[in-house]
Amino acid sequence: MGNCCGRGSTAVDDNFAGFDLTGTNDPKVIARETCFTEDEVYALFELFRQVSTSVVADGLIHKDEFSVAIFKTSKTNLFVERVFELFDVKKNGVVDFGEFVRSLSVFHPHAPLRDKIDFSFNIYDMKHTGVIEKDEVSHLLLALLHENPDLRLPKEAVADLVDRTFQEVDKSKSGYISKEEWHTLCSQNPTVIAYMTLSVLKELTTRFPSFVFKKQT
């Protein structure tokens, strides 16, 4: 692939107008640090371009754009907010191209299982205490159930489910789930974090073939 960014500077192609693809956002740099090839990074740029201009055309993904594009809902919920917060590595309320692709890399089928487990643990660790507490699991589970009418459960049933889960996973009987206990659970039962793998990420260049081809020389 040719150097589309011209020595790391912002590309002059109209497709890149308004987007910063320099420094840590340089596709070559991102490809070296993620599970994606350089072609796939450019394909992801097409997705990023569509998402980041869907509401506010500023070359950044805002929470409402993230919610619609990734979760197909105009309403933000606790789960959406947690995932967005983890994508927003700089903690400035928006997600730039580099943050988007690097965070998305953990969902790649070839991403290390440990990385997937750590990311999923951080989704539940809403208080940033380094452990998962019962109320965190309950709040997140209730938020997910609220978005799916077919899986509605009374709060009592959710509380009972959480209690039984903690009885099984909390081997130390500390009242919370440590990162080590979470790793043990997910390593023995990978289906617990099946949502952390998106097979579509292996099909990026076939979904955006014209864009990738245009970037080649």
PDB file of C-alpha atoms in Angstrom:
ATOM      1  CA  MET A   1       0.000   0.000   0.000  1.00  0.00           C
ATOM      2  CA  GLY A   2       1.268   3.483  -0.781  1.00  0.00           C
ATOM      3  CA  ASN A   3       1.863   6.097   1.869  1.00  0.00           C
ATOM      4  CA  CYS A   4      -1.609   7.656   1.787  1.00  0.00           C
ATOM      5  CA  CYS A   5      -0.819  10.009   4.616  1.00  0.00           C
ATOM      6  CA  GLY A   6       2.291  11.489   3.030  1.00  0.00           C
ATOM      7  CA  ARG A   7       5.056  11.066   5.629  1.00  0.00           C
ATOM      8  CA  GLY A   8       2.577  11.022   8.466  1.00  0.00           C
ATOM      9  CA  SER A   9       0.903  14.301   7.536  1.00  0.00           C
ATOM     10  CA  THR A  10      -2.834  14.716   7.044  1.00  0.00           C
ATOM     11  CA  ALA A  11      -3.880  13.178   3.730  1.00  0.00           C
ATOM     12  CA  VAL A  12      -5.100  15.554   1.058  1.00  0.00           C
ATOM     13  CA  ASP A  13      -7.682  13.124  -0.302  1.00  0.00           C
ATOM     14  CA  ASP A  14     -11.206  14.517   0.096  1.00  0.00           C
ATOM     15  CA  ASN A  15     -12.177  11.399   2.050  1.00  0.00           C
ATOM     16  CA  PHE A  16      -9.849  12.518   4.847  1.00  0.00           C
ATOM     17  CA  ALA A  17     -10.806  16.202   4.948  1.00  0.00           C
ATOM     18  CA  GLY A  18     -11.363  17.264   8.553  1.00  0.00           C
ATOM     19  CA  PHE A  19      -9.768  14.123  10.010  1.00  0.00           C
ATOM     20  CA  ASP A  20      -6.418  13.902  11.759  1.00  0.00           C
ATOM     21  CA  LEU A  21      -4.505  10.840  10.561  1.00  0.00           C
ATOM     22  CA  THR A  22      -1.157  11.899  11.975  1.00  0.00           C
ATOM     23  CA  GLY A  23       0.911  10.664  14.905  1.00  0.00           C
ATOM     24  CA  THR A  24      -0.927   8.009  16.901  1.00  0.00           C
ATOM     25  CA  ASN A  25      -3.816   8.224  14.408  1.00  0.00           C
ATOM     26  CA  ASP A  26      -1.577   7.240  11.481  1.00  0.00           C
ATOM     27  CA  PRO A  27      -3.007   4.007   9.964  1.00  0.00           C
ATOM     28  CA  LYS A  28       0.493   2.512   9.708  1.00  0.00           C
ATOM     29  CA  VAL A  29       1.052   3.052  13.424  1.00  0.00           C
ATOM     30  CA  ILE A  30      -2.383   1.706  14.318  1.00  0.00           C
ATOM     31  CA  ALA A  31      -1.860  -1.419  12.199  1.00  0.00           C
ATOM     32  CA  ARG A  32       1.338  -2.211  14.108  1.00  0.00           C
ATOM     33  CA  GLU A  33      -0.441  -1.904  17.456  1.00  0.00           C
ATOM     34  CA  THR A  34      -3.691  -3.772  16.743  1.00  0.00           C
ATOM     35  CA  CYS A  35      -5.035  -6.981  15.223  1.00  0.00           C
ATOM     36  CA  PHE A  36      -5.862  -5.133  11.987  1.00  0.00           C
ATOM     37  CA  THR A  37      -3.861  -4.949   8.789  1.00  0.00           C
ATOM     38  CA  GLU A  38      -3.267  -1.533   7.232  1.00  0.00           C
ATOM     39  CA  ASP A  39      -5.936  -2.261   4.612  1.00  0.00           C
ATOM     40  CA  GLU A  40      -8.373  -3.104   7.392  1.00  0.00           C
ATOM     41  CA  VAL A  41      -7.515   0.116   9.234  1.00  0.00           C
ATOM     42  CA  TYR A  42      -8.406   2.097   6.117  1.00  0.00           C
ATOM     43  CA  ALA A  43     -11.630   0.101   5.803  1.00  0.00           C
ATOM     44  CA  LEU A  44     -12.429   0.984   9.407  1.00  0.00           C
ATOM     45  CA  PHE A  45     -11.797   4.608   8.561  1.00  0.00           C
ATOM     46  CA  GLU A  46     -14.756   4.461   6.175  1.00  0.00           C
ATOM     47  CA  LEU A  47     -16.929   3.215   9.043  1.00  0.00           C
ATOM     48  CA  PHE A  48     -15.490   5.862  11.367  1.00  0.00           C
ATOM     49  CA  ARG A  49     -16.106   8.590   8.789  1.00  0.00           C
ATOM     50  CA  GLN A  50     -19.753   7.587   8.482  1.00  0.00           C
ATOM     51  CA  VAL A  51     -20.299   7.411  12.245  1.00  0.00           C
ATOM     52  CA  SER A  52     -18.414  10.586  13.166  1.00  0.00           C
ATOM     53  CA  THR A  53     -20.378  12.701  10.695  1.00  0.00           C
ATOM     54  CA  SER A  54     -23.827  11.239  11.375  1.00  0.00           C
ATOM     55  CA  VAL A  55     -24.820  13.912  13.921  1.00  0.00           C
ATOM     56  CA  VAL A  56     -21.926  16.351  14.316  1.00  0.00           C
ATOM     57  CA  ALA A  57     -19.531  16.541  11.363  1.00  0.00           C
ATOM     58  CA  ASP A  58     -16.387  17.192  13.380  1.00  0.00           C
ATOM     59  CA  GLY A  59     -14.337  14.053  12.717  1.00  0.00           C
ATOM     60  CA  LEU A  60     -14.992  12.713  16.223  1.00  0.00           C
ATOM     61  CA  ILE A  61     -17.514  10.219  17.578  1.00  0.00           C
ATOM     62  CA  HIS A  62     -19.877  11.594  20.219  1.00  0.00           C
ATOM     63  CA  LYS A  63     -21.855   9.384  22.579  1.00  0.00           C
ATOM     64  CA  ASP A  64     -25.129   9.719  20.667  1.00  0.00           C
ATOM     65  CA  GLU A  65     -23.398   8.850  17.389  1.00  0.00           C
ATOM     66  CA  PHE A  66     -21.726   5.879  19.083  1.00  0.00           C
ATOM     67  CA  SER A  67     -25.051   4.661  20.454  1.00  0.00           C
ATOM     68  CA  VAL A  68     -26.821   4.748  17.090  1.00  0.00           C
ATOM     69  CA  ALA A  69     -23.976   3.322  15.017  1.00  0.00           C
ATOM     70  CA  ILE A  70     -22.717   0.588  17.310  1.00  0.00           C
ATOM     71  CA  PHE A  71     -25.817  -0.372  19.287  1.00  0.00           C
ATOM     72  CA  LYS A  72     -28.527   0.665  16.805  1.00  0.00           C
ATOM     73  CA  THR A  73     -30.409   2.730  19.367  1.00  0.00           C
ATOM     74  CA  SER A  74     -30.922   6.467  19.784  1.00  0.00           C
ATOM     75  CA  LYS A  75     -31.195   6.007  23.547  1.00  0.00           C
ATOM     76  CA  THR A  76     -28.087   5.758  25.668  1.00  0.00           C
ATOM     77  CA  ASN A  77     -28.164   3.209  28.445  1.00  0.00           C
ATOM     78  CA  LEU A  78     -25.723   2.121  31.110  1.00  0.00           C
ATOM     79  CA  PHE A  79     -24.084  -0.519  28.917  1.00  0.00           C
ATOM     80  CA  VAL A  80     -23.600   1.935  26.031  1.00  0.00           C
ATOM     81  CA  GLU A  81     -22.159   4.497  28.425  1.00  0.00           C
ATOM     82  CA  ARG A  82     -19.724   1.980  29.901  1.00  0.00           C
ATOM     83  CA  VAL A  83     -18.427   0.849  26.488  1.00  0.00           C
ATOM     84  CA  PHE A  84     -18.178   4.454  25.262  1.00  0.00           C
ATOM     85  CA  GLU A  85     -16.239   5.397  28.382  1.00  0.00           C
ATOM     86  CA  LEU A  86     -13.717   2.637  27.689  1.00  0.00           C
ATOM     87  CA  PHE A  87     -13.367   3.681  24.042  1.00  0.00           C
ATOM     88  CA  ASP A  88     -12.828   7.287  25.206  1.00  0.00           C
ATOM     89  CA  VAL A  89      -9.281   6.638  26.419  1.00  0.00           C
ATOM     90  CA  LYS A  90      -8.402  10.349  26.631  1.00  0.00           C
ATOM     91  CA  LYS A  91     -11.531  10.984  28.764  1.00  0.00           C
ATOM     92  CA  ASN A  92     -12.504  14.091  26.803  1.00  0.00           C
ATOM     93  CA  GLY A  93     -16.058  13.057  25.948  1.00  0.00           C
ATOM     94  CA  VAL A  94     -15.383  12.029  22.340  1.00  0.00           C
ATOM     95  CA  VAL A  95     -13.648   9.181  20.499  1.00  0.00           C
ATOM     96  CA  ASP A  96     -11.082   9.914  17.809  1.00  0.00           C
ATOM     97  CA  PHE A  97     -10.001   7.562  15.040  1.00  0.00           C
ATOM     98  CA  GLY A  98      -7.050   6.076  16.922  1.00  0.00           C
ATOM     99  CA  GLU A  99      -9.123   5.404  20.041  1.00  0.00           C
ATOM    100  CA  PHE A 100     -11.892   3.869  17.951  1.00  0.00           C
ATOM    101  CA  VAL A 101      -9.719   1.349  16.106  1.00  0.00           C
ATOM    102  CA  ARG A 102      -7.497   0.447  19.058  1.00  0.00           C
ATOM    103  CA  SER A 103     -10.508  -0.184  21.290  1.00  0.00           C
ATOM    104  CA  LEU A 104     -12.323  -2.097  18.569  1.00  0.00           C
ATOM    105  CA  SER A 105      -9.287  -4.342  18.147  1.00  0.00           C
ATOM    106  CA  VAL A 106     -10.090  -6.170  21.393  1.00  0.00           C
ATOM    107  CA  PHE A 107     -13.300  -7.423  19.712  1.00  0.00           C
ATOM    108  CA  HIS A 108     -11.330  -8.992  16.850  1.00  0.00           C
ATOM    109  CA  PRO A 109     -11.554 -12.810  16.712  1.00  0.00           C
ATOM    110  CA  HIS A 110      -7.745 -12.987  16.892  1.00  0.00           C
ATOM    111  CA  ALA A 111      -7.391 -10.654  19.870  1.00  0.00           C
ATOM    112  CA  PRO A 112      -5.867 -12.349  22.958  1.00  0.00           C
ATOM    113  CA  LEU A 113      -8.438 -13.826  25.328  1.00  0.00           C
ATOM    114  CA  ARG A 114      -6.768 -12.042  28.246  1.00  0.00           C
ATOM    115  CA  ASP A 115      -7.389  -8.674  26.601  1.00  0.00           C
ATOM    116  CA  LYS A 116     -11.041  -9.539  26.068  1.00  0.00           C
ATOM    117  CA  ILE A 117     -11.404 -10.609  29.689  1.00  0.00           C
ATOM    118  CA  ASP A 118      -9.762  -7.417  30.958  1.00  0.00           C
ATOM    119  CA  PHE A 119     -11.993  -5.226  28.788  1.00  0.00           C
ATOM    120  CA  SER A 120     -15.152  -7.019  29.906  1.00  0.00           C
ATOM    121  CA  PHE A 121     -14.042  -6.741  33.536  1.00  0.00           C
ATOM    122  CA  ASN A 122     -13.679  -2.984  33.128  1.00  0.00           C
ATOM    123  CA  ILE A 123     -17.218  -2.755  31.744  1.00  0.00           C
ATOM    124  CA  TYR A 124     -18.557  -4.135  35.037  1.00  0.00           C
ATOM    125  CA  ASP A 125     -16.109  -2.258  37.285  1.00  0.00           C
ATOM    126  CA  MET A 126     -18.128   0.962  37.097  1.00  0.00           C
ATOM    127  CA  LYS A 127     -16.703   2.424  40.306  1.00  0.00           C
ATOM    128  CA  HIS A 128     -13.108   1.840  39.160  1.00  0.00           C
ATOM    129  CA  THR A 129     -12.296  -0.029  42.362  1.00  0.00           C
ATOM    130  CA  GLY A 130     -10.542  -2.969  40.715  1.00  0.00           C
ATOM    131  CA  VAL A 131     -13.297  -5.393  41.727  1.00  0.00           C
ATOM    132  CA  ILE A 132     -16.834  -6.175  40.551  1.00  0.00           C
ATOM    133  CA  GLU A 133     -19.527  -5.547  43.155  1.00  0.00           C
ATOM    134  CA  LYS A 134     -23.055  -6.935  43.241  1.00  0.00           C
ATOM    135  CA  ASP A 135     -24.792  -3.623  42.672  1.00  0.00           C
ATOM    136  CA  GLU A 136     -22.632  -2.986  39.580  1.00  0.00           C
ATOM    137  CA  VAL A 137     -23.699  -6.297  38.039  1.00  0.00           C
ATOM    138  CA  SER A 138     -27.346  -5.685  38.974  1.00  0.00           C
ATOM    139  CA  HIS A 139     -27.441  -2.184  37.470  1.00  0.00           C
ATOM    140  CA  LEU A 140     -25.791  -3.312  34.250  1.00  0.00           C
ATOM    141  CA  LEU A 141     -27.981  -6.399  33.905  1.00  0.00           C
ATOM    142  CA  LEU A 142     -31.155  -4.378  34.494  1.00  0.00           C
ATOM    143  CA  ALA A 143     -30.033  -1.866  31.852  1.00  0.00           C
ATOM    144  CA  LEU A 144     -29.469  -4.640  29.316  1.00  0.00           C
ATOM    145  CA  LEU A 145     -32.802  -6.280  30.085  1.00  0.00           C
ATOM    146  CA  HIS A 146     -34.585  -2.947  29.745  1.00  0.00           C
ATOM    147  CA  GLU A 147     -33.414  -2.762  26.137  1.00  0.00           C
ATOM    148  CA  ASN A 148     -34.724  -6.240  25.316  1.00  0.00           C
ATOM    149  CA  PRO A 149     -38.474  -6.655  25.979  1.00  0.00           C
ATOM    150  CA  ASP A 150     -38.224 -10.387  25.249  1.00  0.00           C
ATOM    151  CA  LEU A 151     -35.926 -10.875  28.229  1.00  0.00           C
ATOM    152  CA  ARG A 152     -37.762  -8.879  30.868  1.00  0.00           C
ATOM    153  CA  LEU A 153     -37.255 -10.256  34.387  1.00  0.00           C
ATOM    154  CA  PRO A 154     -38.582  -8.923  37.678  1.00  0.00           C
ATOM    155  CA  LYS A 155     -35.992  -7.244  39.902  1.00  0.00           C
ATOM    156  CA  GLU A 156     -36.302 -10.095  42.399  1.00  0.00           C
ATOM    157  CA  ALA A 157     -35.295 -12.608  39.723  1.00  0.00           C
ATOM    158  CA  VAL A 158     -32.340 -10.445  38.699  1.00  0.00           C
ATOM    159  CA  ALA A 159     -31.213 -10.166  42.320  1.00  0.00           C
ATOM    160  CA  ASP A 160     -31.458 -13.943  42.718  1.00  0.00           C
ATOM    161  CA  LEU A 161     -29.443 -14.460  39.503  1.00  0.00           C
ATOM    162  CA  VAL A 162     -26.731 -12.096  40.719  1.00  0.00           C
ATOM    163  CA  ASP A 163     -26.600 -13.793  44.125  1.00  0.00           C
ATOM    164  CA  ARG A 164     -26.217 -17.223  42.572  1.00  0.00           C
ATOM    165  CA  THR A 165     -23.519 -15.932  40.225  1.00  0.00           C
ATOM    166  CA  PHE A 166     -21.520 -14.484  43.099  1.00  0.00           C
ATOM    167  CA  GLN A 167     -21.869 -17.695  45.085  1.00  0.00           C
ATOM    168  CA  GLU A 168     -20.298 -19.552  42.172  1.00  0.00           C
ATOM    169  CA  VAL A 169     -17.595 -17.053  41.181  1.00  0.00           C
ATOM    170  CA  ASP A 170     -16.629 -15.392  44.475  1.00  0.00           C
ATOM    171  CA  LYS A 171     -14.442 -18.249  45.710  1.00  0.00           C
ATOM    172  CA  SER A 172     -12.861 -16.112  48.430  1.00  0.00           C
ATOM    173  CA  LYS A 173     -16.308 -15.184  49.841  1.00  0.00           C
ATOM    174  CA  SER A 174     -15.237 -11.544  49.934  1.00  0.00           C
ATOM    175  CA  GLY A 175     -18.540 -10.211  48.643  1.00  0.00           C
ATOM    176  CA  TYR A 176     -17.062  -9.084  45.321  1.00  0.00           C
ATOM    177  CA  ILE A 177     -15.440 -10.593  42.238  1.00  0.00           C
ATOM    178  CA  SER A 178     -11.727  -9.940  41.878  1.00  0.00           C
ATOM    179  CA  LYS A 179      -9.986  -9.695  38.530  1.00  0.00           C
ATOM    180  CA  GLU A 180      -8.369 -13.069  39.172  1.00  0.00           C
ATOM    181  CA  GLU A 181     -11.762 -14.678  39.846  1.00  0.00           C
ATOM    182  CA  TRP A 182     -13.175 -13.041  36.714  1.00  0.00           C
ATOM    183  CA  HIS A 183     -10.268 -14.385  34.657  1.00  0.00           C
ATOM    184  CA  THR A 184     -10.852 -17.876  36.034  1.00  0.00           C
ATOM    185  CA  LEU A 185     -14.570 -17.721  35.219  1.00  0.00           C
ATOM    186  CA  CYS A 186     -14.069 -16.466  31.655  1.00  0.00           C
ATOM    187  CA  SER A 187     -11.147 -18.790  30.918  1.00  0.00           C
ATOM    188  CA  GLN A 188     -13.202 -21.811  31.955  1.00  0.00           C
ATOM    189  CA  ASN A 189     -16.417 -20.517  30.346  1.00  0.00           C
ATOM    190  CA  PRO A 190     -15.529 -18.364  27.290  1.00  0.00           C
ATOM    191  CA  THR A 191     -19.219 -18.075  26.370  1.00  0.00           C
ATOM    192  CA  VAL A 192     -19.576 -15.613  29.278  1.00  0.00           C
ATOM    193  CA  ILE A 193     -17.795 -13.044  27.132  1.00  0.00           C
ATOM    194  CA  ALA A 194     -18.928 -14.241  23.710  1.00  0.00           C
ATOM    195  CA  TYR A 195     -20.093 -10.664  23.031  1.00  0.00           C
ATOM    196  CA  MET A 196     -16.430  -9.619  23.071  1.00  0.00           C
ATOM    197  CA  THR A 197     -15.832 -11.254  19.680  1.00  0.00           C
ATOM    198  CA  LEU A 198     -17.220  -9.717  16.484  1.00  0.00           C
ATOM    199  CA  SER A 199     -16.626 -12.033  13.529  1.00  0.00           C
ATOM    200  CA  VAL A 200     -17.522  -9.200  11.137  1.00  0.00           C
ATOM    201  CA  LEU A 201     -14.140  -7.617  11.902  1.00  0.00           C
ATOM    202  CA  LYS A 202     -12.533 -10.311   9.748  1.00  0.00           C
ATOM    203  CA  GLU A 203     -14.574  -9.139   6.749  1.00  0.00           C
ATOM    204  CA  LEU A 204     -13.706  -5.444   6.691  1.00  0.00           C
ATOM    205  CA  THR A 205     -11.961  -5.338   3.316  1.00  0.00           C
ATOM    206  CA  THR A 206     -14.841  -7.177   1.654  1.00  0.00           C
ATOM    207  CA  ARG A 207     -17.400  -4.829   3.198  1.00  0.00           C
ATOM    208  CA  PHE A 208     -15.515  -1.718   2.105  1.00  0.00           C
ATOM    209  CA  PRO A 209     -13.597  -2.949  -0.988  1.00  0.00           C
ATOM    210  CA  SER A 210     -13.879   0.212  -3.060  1.00  0.00           C
ATOM    211  CA  PHE A 211     -12.490   2.358  -0.274  1.00  0.00           C
ATOM    212  CA  VAL A 212      -9.497   0.088   0.345  1.00  0.00           C
ATOM    213  CA  PHE A 213      -8.769  -0.252  -3.370  1.00  0.00           C
ATOM    214  CA  LYS A 214      -8.828   3.510  -3.756  1.00  0.00           C
ATOM    215  CA  LYS A 215      -6.144   3.858  -1.107  1.00  0.00           C
ATOM    216  CA  GLN A 216      -3.754   1.508  -2.864  1.00  0.00           C
ATOM    217  CA  THR A 217      -1.133   2.553  -5.428  1.00  0.00           C
TER     218      THR A 217
END
